[in-house]
Coordinates of N, CA and C in Angstrom, one line a residue:
X1 N 4.3 -18.4 -12.6 CA 5.3 -17.2 -12.2 C 5.1 -18.0 -11.4
X2 N 4.2 -19.0 -10.1 CA 4.9 -19.4 -8.4 C 6.1 -19.8 -9.1
X3 N 6.7 -20.4 -10.0 CA 7.8 -21.7 -9.9 C 8.6 -20.5 -9.8
X4 N 8.5 -19.6 -10.5 CA 10.0 -18.1 -11.0 C 10.0 -17.1 -9.6
X5 N 9.1 -17.1 -9.0 CA 9.2 -16.8 -7.6 C 10.1 -17.8 -6.9
X6 N 10.2 -19.2 -5.9 CA 10.2 -19.9 -5.5 C 12.3 -20.2 -6.0
X7 N 12.0 -19.9 -7.6 CA 13.3 -19.4 -7.7 C 14.1 -18.4 -7.6
X8 N 13.7 -17.7 -7.1 CA 14.0 -16.5 -6.9 C 14.9 -16.4 -5.8
X9 N 13.7 -16.9 -4.5 CA 13.9 -16.6 -3.1 C 14.9 -18.2 -2.6
X10 N 15.0 -18.6 -3.4 CA 16.3 -20.0 -3.9 C 17.9 -19.7 -3.7
X11 N 16.9 -18.7 -4.7 CA 18.6 -17.9 -5.4 C 19.5 -16.6 -4.4
X12 N 18.4 -16.3 -4.3 CA 18.6 -15.0 -3.5 C 18.0 -14.9 -2.0
X13 N 17.4 -15.1 -1.7 CA 17.4 -15.8 -0.2 C 16.6 -13.6 0.3
X14 N 16.7 -13.3 1.3 CA 16.2 -12.7 2.3 C 16.6 -11.3 1.1
X15 N 17.6 -11.1 0.3 CA 17.2 -10.3 -0.4 C 16.6 -9.4 -1.7
X16 N 16.2 -10.8 -1.8 CA 15.4 -10.8 -2.9 C 14.0 -9.9 -2.3
X17 N 13.7 -10.7 -1.1 CA 13.2 -10.1 -0.3 C 12.6 -8.9 -0.1
X18 N 13.5 -8.3 0.2 CA 13.6 -6.8 0.7 C 13.9 -6.2 -0.4
X19 N 14.6 -6.2 -1.6 CA 13.6 -5.5 -3.0 C 12.9 -5.4 -3.0
X20 N 12.4 -6.4 -3.8 CA 10.4 -6.2 -4.1 C 9.3 -5.5 -3.3
X21 N 9.5 -5.9 -2.2 CA 8.9 -5.9 -1.2 C 9.0 -3.9 -1.3
X22 N 10.4 -4.0 -1.0 CA 11.0 -2.0 -1.0 C 9.8 -1.7 -2.8
X23 N 9.9 -2.0 -3.8 CA 9.7 -2.1 -5.1 C 8.1 -1.8 -5.7
X24 N 7.7 -3.2 -4.3 CA 5.7 -3.1 -4.9 C 5.5 -1.4 -3.8
X25 N 6.3 -1.3 -2.5 CA 5.5 0.1 -2.6 C 5.7 1.8 -2.8
X26 N 6.1 1.2 -4.0 CA 6.1 2.5 -4.9 C 5.5 2.2 -6.2
X27 N 5.0 1.5 -6.0 CA 3.9 0.8 -7.1 C 4.1 0.1 -8.3
X28 N 5.2 -0.3 -8.2 CA 5.6 -1.1 -9.6 C 5.2 -2.5 -9.9
X29 N 4.5 -3.0 -10.1 CA 3.8 -4.9 -10.5 C 4.9 -5.7 -10.1
X30 N 5.2 -6.2 -9.0 CA 6.2 -7.3 -8.8 C 5.6 -8.2 -7.5
X31 N 5.5 -9.5 -7.3 CA 5.1 -10.3 -6.9 C 5.6 -10.4 -5.0
X32 N 5.6 -9.2 -4.3 CA 5.3 -9.0 -3.3 C 4.7 -10.1 -2.0
X33 N 4.0 -10.0 -2.2 CA 2.5 -10.9 -1.7 C 3.0 -12.5 -1.7
X34 N 3.5 -12.8 -3.0 CA 3.7 -14.2 -3.1 C 4.9 -14.5 -2.8
X35 N 6.1 -13.5 -3.0 CA 7.4 -13.5 -2.8 C 7.5 -13.7 -1.0
X36 N 6.6 -13.3 -0.3 CA 6.4 -13.2 1.2 C 5.9 -14.8 1.4
X37 N 4.8 -14.7 1.0 CA 4.5 -16.8 1.4 C 5.6 -17.4 1.2
X38 N 6.2 -17.6 -0.3 CA 7.6 -18.4 -1.2 C 8.6 -18.4 0.1
X39 N 9.2 -17.4 1.1 CA 10.5 -17.1 2.1 C 9.7 -17.8 3.3
X40 N 8.5 -17.4 3.8 CA 7.6 -17.6 4.8 C 7.9 -19.9 4.6
X41 N 7.5 -20.1 3.4 CA 7.1 -21.4 3.4 C 8.9 -22.3 3.6
X42 N 9.9 -21.6 2.5 CA 11.5 -21.9 2.8 C 11.5 -21.9 4.6
X43 N 11.1 -20.3 5.4 CA 11.5 -20.7 6.7 C 11.2 -21.5 7.3
X44 N 9.8 -22.1 7.1 CA 9.6 -23.5 7.6 C 10.2 -25.1 7.6
X45 N 11.1 -24.6 6.4 CA 11.5 -25.6 6.3 C 12.8 -26.0 7.0
X46 N 13.1 -25.0 6.7 CA 14.1 -24.0 7.9 C 15.9 -24.0 6.5
X47 N 14.9 -23.7 5.2 CA 15.8 -23.5 4.6 C 17.0 -21.6 5.0
X48 N 15.5 -20.3 5.4 CA 16.0 -19.1 5.6 C 15.9 -18.9 7.0
X49 N 15.8 -18.1 7.9 CA 15.2 -17.6 9.0 C 14.1 -17.2 8.9
X50 N 13.0 -17.2 9.5 CA 11.8 -17.1 9.6 C 11.3 -14.8 9.9
X51 N 12.8 -15.1 10.9 CA 12.8 -14.0 11.8 C 13.4 -12.9 10.9
X52 N 14.8 -13.3 9.7 CA 15.5 -12.6 9.4 C 14.6 -12.1 7.4
X53 N 13.2 -13.1 7.3 CA 12.2 -13.4 6.5 C 11.8 -11.9 6.2
X54 N 11.3 -11.4 7.8 CA 9.7 -11.4 8.5 C 10.8 -9.7 8.2
X55 N 11.6 -9.4 9.0 CA 12.5 -8.1 8.8 C 13.0 -7.4 7.6
X56 N 13.4 -8.6 6.0 CA 14.0 -7.9 4.6 C 12.4 -7.4 4.4
X57 N 10.8 -8.7 4.7 CA 10.1 -7.9 4.1 C 9.2 -7.1 5.1
X58 N 9.6 -6.2 6.1 CA 9.4 -4.9 6.8 C 10.4 -4.1 6.2
X59 N 11.3 -4.5 6.6 CA 12.1 -3.6 6.3 C 12.2 -2.4 4.6
X60 N 12.1 -3.3 4.3 CA 11.8 -3.0 2.7 C 10.4 -2.2 2.4
X61 N 9.8 -2.7 3.2 CA 8.3 -2.2 2.6 C 8.0 -0.9 3.4
X62 N 8.8 -0.8 4.5 CA 8.2 0.6 5.5 C 9.8 1.8 4.4
X63 N 10.7 1.1 4.2 CA 11.2 1.6 3.5 C 10.7 2.7 2.1
X64 N 10.2 1.7 1.4 CA 9.7 2.1 0.0 C 7.7 2.6 0.8
X65 N 7.7 3.2 1.7 CA 6.6 3.3 1.9 C 7.3 4.8 1.5
X66 N 8.1 5.2 2.7 CA 8.9 6.5 3.5 C 8.7 7.1 1.9
X67 N 10.0 6.7 1.1 CA 10.6 7.0 0.0 C 9.2 7.2 -0.9
X68 N 8.1 6.4 -1.1 CA 6.6 7.4 -2.1 C 6.6 8.4 -1.2
X69 N 6.5 8.3 0.5 CA 5.8 9.7 0.5 C 6.6 10.8 0.1
X70 N 8.5 11.0 0.5 CA 9.0 11.7 0.7 C 9.5 12.2 -0.7
X71 N 9.0 11.1 -2.1 CA 9.3 11.6 -3.8 C 8.1 12.6 -3.7
X72 N 6.8 11.9 -3.3 CA 5.5 12.9 -3.4 C 6.0 14.9 -3.1
X73 N 6.5 14.4 -1.6 CA 6.3 15.9 -1.1 C 7.1 16.1 -2.2
X74 N 8.0 16.3 -2.0 CA 9.3 16.9 -2.8 C 8.8 17.0 -4.0
X75 N 8.3 16.3 -4.8 CA 7.6 16.6 -6.6 C 6.6 17.8 -5.7
X76 N 5.9 17.4 -5.0 CA 4.2 17.9 -4.7 C 4.5 19.3 -4.5
X77 N 6.1 19.7 -4.0 CA 6.4 21.1 -3.6 C 6.9 22.0 -5.1
X78 N 7.5 20.9 -6.2 CA 7.7 21.7 -7.2 C 6.8 21.9 -8.3
X79 N 5.9 20.8 -7.9 CA 4.4 20.9 -9.1 C 2.8 21.8 -8.8
X80 N 3.2 22.6 -6.5 CA 2.0 23.2 -6.2 C 1.5 23.5 -8.1
X81 N 2.3 24.8 -8.2 CA 1.5 26.3 -9.1 C 0.7 25.2 -10.2
X82 N 1.2 23.3 -11.2 CA 0.6 23.1 -11.8 C -0.6 22.5 -11.3
X83 N -0.8 21.9 -10.1 CA -1.9 21.1 -9.4 C -3.2 22.0 -9.0
X84 N -2.5 23.4 -9.0 CA -3.4 24.0 -8.5 C -4.3 25.0 -9.3
X85 N -3.2 25.1 -10.8 CA -3.7 26.0 -11.6 C -5.1 26.0 -11.9
X86 N -5.6 24.4 -11.7 CA -7.4 24.9 -12.4 C -8.1 24.9 -11.5
X87 N -9.2 25.3 -11.1 CA -10.0 24.9 -9.8 C -10.5 23.3 -9.7
X88 N -10.1 23.0 -10.8 CA -10.6 21.1 -10.1 C -10.2 21.1 -9.9
X89 N -8.8 21.0 -10.1 CA -7.2 19.9 -9.2 C -6.9 20.7 -8.3
X90 N -7.2 21.8 -8.4 CA -7.3 22.6 -6.7 C -8.6 22.0 -5.9
X91 N -9.6 22.1 -6.4 CA -10.8 21.3 -5.5 C -9.7 19.8 -4.7
X92 N -9.8 19.1 -5.7 CA -9.5 17.8 -5.5 C -8.0 18.1 -4.3
X93 N -7.4 18.5 -5.1 CA -6.1 18.4 -3.8 C -6.4 18.7 -2.0
X94 N -7.6 19.8 -2.6 CA -7.7 20.1 -1.0 C -8.9 19.2 -0.5
X95 N -9.8 18.4 -0.6 CA -10.3 17.7 -1.0 C -9.1 16.3 -0.1
X96 N -8.5 15.7 -0.8 CA -8.1 14.5 0.1 C -7.0 15.3 0.9
X97 N -6.7 16.5 1.2 CA -6.1 17.5 2.7 C -6.9 16.7 3.7
X98 N -8.0 17.0 3.4 CA -9.2 17.1 4.2 C -9.0 16.1 4.8
X99 N -10.1 14.8 3.8 CA -10.2 14.0 4.1 C -9.2 12.8 4.8
X100 N -7.7 12.9 4.2 CA -6.3 12.8 5.0 C -6.6 13.2 7.0
X101 N -6.7 14.4 7.0 CA -6.6 15.0 8.3 C -7.4 14.1 9.1
X102 N -9.0 13.9 9.2 CA -9.8 13.5 9.4 C -10.0 11.9 9.8
X103 N -9.4 11.3 8.0 CA -9.4 10.0 8.8 C -8.0 9.3 8.1
X104 N -7.5 9.8 7.7 CA -5.5 9.3 7.3 C -4.8 8.9 7.8
X105 N -5.2 8.1 9.2 CA -4.5 7.0 10.5 C -5.0 6.0 9.6
X106 N -6.0 5.9 9.8 CA -6.2 4.7 9.3 C -6.8 4.4 7.9
X107 N -6.7 5.3 7.5 CA -6.8 5.0 5.9 C -5.2 4.3 4.5
X108 N -4.0 5.2 6.0 CA -2.7 3.9 5.6 C -3.1 3.3 5.9
X109 N -2.5 2.8 7.4 CA -3.2 1.5 7.9 C -3.3 0.5 7.1
X110 N -5.1 0.8 6.7 CA -6.1 -0.9 5.8 C -5.2 0.3 4.5
X111 N -4.9 0.5 3.8 CA -3.9 0.8 2.2 C -2.8 -0.4 2.9
X112 N -2.3 -0.5 3.9 CA -0.6 -0.8 4.2 C -1.0 -2.6 3.1
X113 N -2.0 -3.2 3.8 CA -2.5 -4.7 3.8 C -3.8 -5.1 3.3
X114 N -4.6 -4.5 3.9 CA -6.3 -4.3 4.0 C -6.8 -4.6 2.3
X115 N -6.8 -3.2 1.7 CA -6.7 -3.2 0.0 C -5.1 -2.4 0.0
X116 N -4.3 -3.5 -0.1 CA -2.9 -3.6 -0.6 C -2.3 -3.2 -1.6
X117 N -3.2 -3.2 -2.9 CA -3.2 -2.9 -4.4 C -3.3 -1.5 -4.0
X118 N -4.0 -0.2 -3.4 CA -3.7 0.9 -3.2 C -3.1 1.5 -2.5
X119 N -1.9 0.6 -1.7 CA -1.3 1.0 -0.6 C 0.3 1.9 -1.5
X120 N 0.6 2.4 -2.5 CA 1.7 2.8 -2.9 C 0.8 4.1 -2.9
X121 N -0.3 4.3 -3.8 CA -1.4 5.0 -4.2 C -1.0 6.1 -3.3
X122 N -1.1 5.6 -1.5 CA -2.0 6.2 -0.5 C -0.5 7.4 0.0
X123 N 0.3 6.0 -0.5 CA 1.2 6.7 0.3 C 2.1 8.5 -0.5
X124 N 2.0 7.9 -1.9 CA 1.4 9.4 -2.7 C 1.0 10.2 -2.2
X125 N 0.1 10.5 -1.7 CA -1.3 11.6 -2.2 C -1.1 11.9 -0.9
X126 N -0.3 10.7 0.4 CA -0.3 11.3 1.6 C 1.1 12.6 1.7
X127 N 2.0 12.3 0.6 CA 2.7 12.7 0.4 C 2.6 14.3 -0.2
X128 N 2.2 14.6 -1.4 CA 1.7 15.1 -1.4 C 0.7 16.9 -0.9
X129 N -0.2 15.8 -0.4 CA -1.0 16.8 0.1 C -0.5 17.3 1.5
X130 N 0.8 17.1 1.7 CA 1.8 17.6 3.3 C 1.0 16.5 4.4
X131 N 0.4 15.8 4.4 CA -0.2 15.0 5.6 C 1.1 14.5 6.4
X132 N 1.2 14.7 7.9 CA 2.1 14.7 8.7 C 3.1 13.7 8.7
X133 N 4.0 13.4 8.9 CA 4.6 12.7 8.8 C 4.9 11.7 9.6
X134 N 5.0 11.8 10.8 CA 5.3 11.1 12.2 C 3.2 10.7 12.1
X135 N 2.8 11.3 12.0 CA 2.0 10.5 11.9 C 1.5 8.6 10.4
X136 N 2.2 9.3 9.7 CA 2.2 8.5 8.2 C 2.9 7.3 8.7
X137 N 3.8 7.6 9.0 CA 5.4 6.6 9.2 C 4.2 5.7 10.2
X138 N 3.5 6.2 11.6 CA 3.4 5.1 12.7 C 2.3 4.4 12.1
X139 N 1.5 5.2 11.5 CA 0.4 4.2 11.0 C 0.9 3.1 10.2
X140 N 1.9 3.3 8.8 CA 2.1 2.8 8.4 C 3.2 1.3 8.4
X141 N 3.9 1.9 9.6 CA 4.1 0.9 10.3 C 3.3 -0.2 11.0
X142 N 2.6 -0.1 11.4 CA 1.4 -0.9 12.5 C 1.2 -1.0 10.9
X143 N 1.1 -0.7 9.9 CA 0.1 -1.4 8.6 C 0.7 -2.5 8.3
X144 N 1.8 -2.5 8.2 CA 3.7 -3.0 7.2 C 4.0 -4.5 8.3
X145 N 3.6 -3.8 9.7 CA 3.3 -5.6 10.4 C 2.4 -6.0 10.3
X146 N 1.4 -6.3 10.5 CA 0.4 -7.0 9.3 C 0.3 -6.9 8.6
X147 N 0.3 -6.9 7.6 CA 0.7 -7.2 5.4 C 1.4 -8.6 6.2
X148 N 3.3 -7.9 6.5 CA 4.1 -9.1 6.6 C 4.2 -9.7 7.2
X149 N 3.1 -9.8 8.7 CA 2.9 -10.7 9.8 C 1.6 -12.1 9.1
X150 N 1.2 -11.3 8.7 CA -0.2 -12.1 7.3 C 0.3 -13.3 6.4
X151 N 0.9 -12.7 5.7 CA 2.0 -13.1 4.5 C 3.1 -14.0 4.9
X152 N 4.5 -13.7 5.4 CA 5.2 -14.3 5.6 C 4.5 -15.9 6.9
X153 N 3.6 -15.2 7.9 CA 3.1 -16.6 8.7 C 2.7 -17.8 8.0
X154 N 1.3 -17.3 7.3 CA 0.7 -18.0 6.1 C 1.5 -18.7 5.4
X155 N 2.7 -18.3 4.7 CA 3.9 -18.7 4.6 C 4.3 -19.6 5.3
X156 N 4.8 -19.6 6.4 CA 5.5 -20.5 7.3 C 4.1 -21.5 8.1
X157 N 3.2 -21.3 7.8 CA 2.3 -22.0 8.3 C 1.8 -22.6 7.3
X158 N 1.7 -22.6 5.9 CA 1.2 -23.4 5.0 C 2.5 -23.9 4.0
X159 N 3.1 -23.8 4.3 CA 4.5 -24.6 3.5 C 4.1 -25.2 2.4
X160 N 3.1 -26.0 2.7 CA 3.1 -27.2 2.0 C 2.0 -26.7 0.3
X161 N 1.3 -25.8 1.1 CA 0.1 -25.0 -0.1 C 0.5 -23.6 -0.4
X162 N 1.8 -23.9 -0.7 CA 2.3 -22.7 -1.4 C 0.3 -21.5 -2.3
X163 N 1.1 -22.2 -3.4 CA 0.1 -22.2 -4.2 C -1.4 -21.9 -3.9
X164 N -1.8 -22.8 -3.3 CA -3.5 -22.6 -2.9 C -3.2 -21.3 -2.3
X165 N -3.1 -21.5 -1.5 CA -3.0 -20.0 -0.3 C -2.8 -18.7 -1.3
X166 N -1.8 -18.5 -1.8 CA -1.3 -17.4 -2.4 C -3.1 -17.2 -3.4
X167 N -3.5 -18.1 -4.4 CA -4.4 -17.3 -4.9 C -5.4 -17.4 -4.3
X168 N -5.7 -17.9 -2.8 CA -7.0 -17.0 -2.2 C -7.0 -16.1 -2.0
X169 N -5.5 -15.3 -1.2 CA -5.5 -14.1 -1.1 C -5.7 -13.4 -2.1
X170 N -5.0 -13.4 -3.0 CA -5.0 -12.8 -4.1 C -6.5 -12.4 -4.8
X171 N -7.2 -13.6 -4.8 CA -8.7 -13.3 -4.8 C -9.3 -12.3 -3.8
X172 N -8.6 -12.7 -2.7 CA -9.8 -11.6 -1.5 C -9.2 -10.5 -1.4
X173 N -8.2 -10.5 -2.0 CA -7.5 -9.0 -2.2 C -8.0 -7.8 -3.3
X174 N -8.2 -8.7 -4.2 CA -8.8 -7.9 -5.0 C -9.8 -7.7 -4.8
X175 N -10.9 -8.8 -4.4 CA -12.8 -8.5 -4.3 C -12.9 -7.4 -3.1
X176 N -11.4 -7.3 -2.1 CA -11.5 -6.2 -1.1 C -11.4 -5.3 -1.8
X177 N -10.4 -5.0 -2.6 CA -9.6 -3.2 -2.7 C -11.1 -2.9 -4.2
X178 N -11.3 -3.7 -5.2 CA -13.0 -3.8 -5.9 C -13.6 -3.2 -4.9
X179 N -14.7 -3.8 -4.2 CA -16.0 -3.3 -3.6 C -15.6 -1.9 -2.7
X180 N -13.6 -1.3 -2.1 CA -13.8 -0.2 -1.5 C -13.7 0.6 -2.8
X181 N -13.3 0.1 -3.5 CA -13.8 1.1 -4.9 C -14.7 1.7 -5.3
X182 N -15.2 0.6 -5.8 CA -16.8 0.7 -6.1 C -17.9 2.1 -4.3
X183 N -17.7 1.3 -3.5 CA -18.3 1.8 -2.1 C -17.4 3.8 -2.5
X184 N -16.5 4.2 -2.4 CA -15.9 4.8 -2.8 C -16.5 5.9 -3.8
X185 N -17.3 4.9 -5.4 CA -17.4 5.8 -6.1 C -18.5 6.2 -6.0
X186 N -19.2 4.8 -4.8 CA -21.2 5.3 -5.0 C -20.5 6.6 -4.0
X187 N -20.5 6.5 -3.1 CA -20.0 8.1 -2.6 C -19.9 9.1 -2.3
X188 N -18.7 9.0 -3.9 CA -18.9 10.2 -4.2 C -20.1 10.5 -5.1
X189 N -20.2 10.0 -6.2 CA -21.6 9.8 -7.0 C -23.1 10.6 -6.4
X190 N -23.3 10.2 -4.9 CA -24.3 10.4 -3.7 C -23.8 11.4 -3.3
X191 N -23.0 11.7 -3.2 CA -22.5 13.6 -2.5 C -22.2 14.3 -3.3
X192 N -21.9 14.2 -5.1 CA -22.0 15.3 -6.8 C -23.8 15.4 -6.9
X193 N -24.6 14.5 -6.3 CA -25.8 13.6 -6.3 C -27.1 15.0 -5.7
X194 N -26.1 15.6 -4.8 CA -27.2 15.6 -3.3 C -26.2 17.4 -3.7
X195 N -25.4 17.6 -4.0 CA -24.8 19.4 -4.4 C -25.9 20.2 -5.0
X196 N -26.0 21.6 -4.6 CA -27.4 22.2 -5.3 C -26.3 22.7 -7.1
X197 N -27.1 22.8 -7.5 CA -26.9 22.8 -9.0 C -26.8 24.3 -8.6
X198 N -25.8 25.2 -10.1 CA -24.8 26.1 -9.7 C -26.1 26.7 -11.2

């Protein structure tokens, strides 16, 4: 996979960085993080401009986040009747909106980089629940700055060891995402067990 990604960067430069980060923020399974690392490595050798790589990755990510948000917002308005048809879905939608109202900003921020595999779904949920777009956009921009800076910066700094850094970051991201899901499931089960029986 690493050789394929390096070939893409060599052939298409910053254009492929923009396209892949955009698509990754729509939950398509593309190697955006590996591509940013590789592009940072190419910038370290002088084949690409680090500013152009960072700008392309950041632009693609922010555009992808907002496309997911607005797509879900428009789809959600059309599907509102279906979403609230059953009490269970209506409660789930209400609980998601309440959670985002209380902790939405940090949730958006961390979903961009710390638990990046969940990021596209956070974009969709924010749009679907009617979360404030200015807040979503500001927290998302802050998160994408960290994500792009981290991966392009590591690629630039460790250009000779892209494959090793990629494996390390992939394992760390997977662990953090799994841990977040386990904690979330545990919290949900704990809350469910405390509710009085009807």
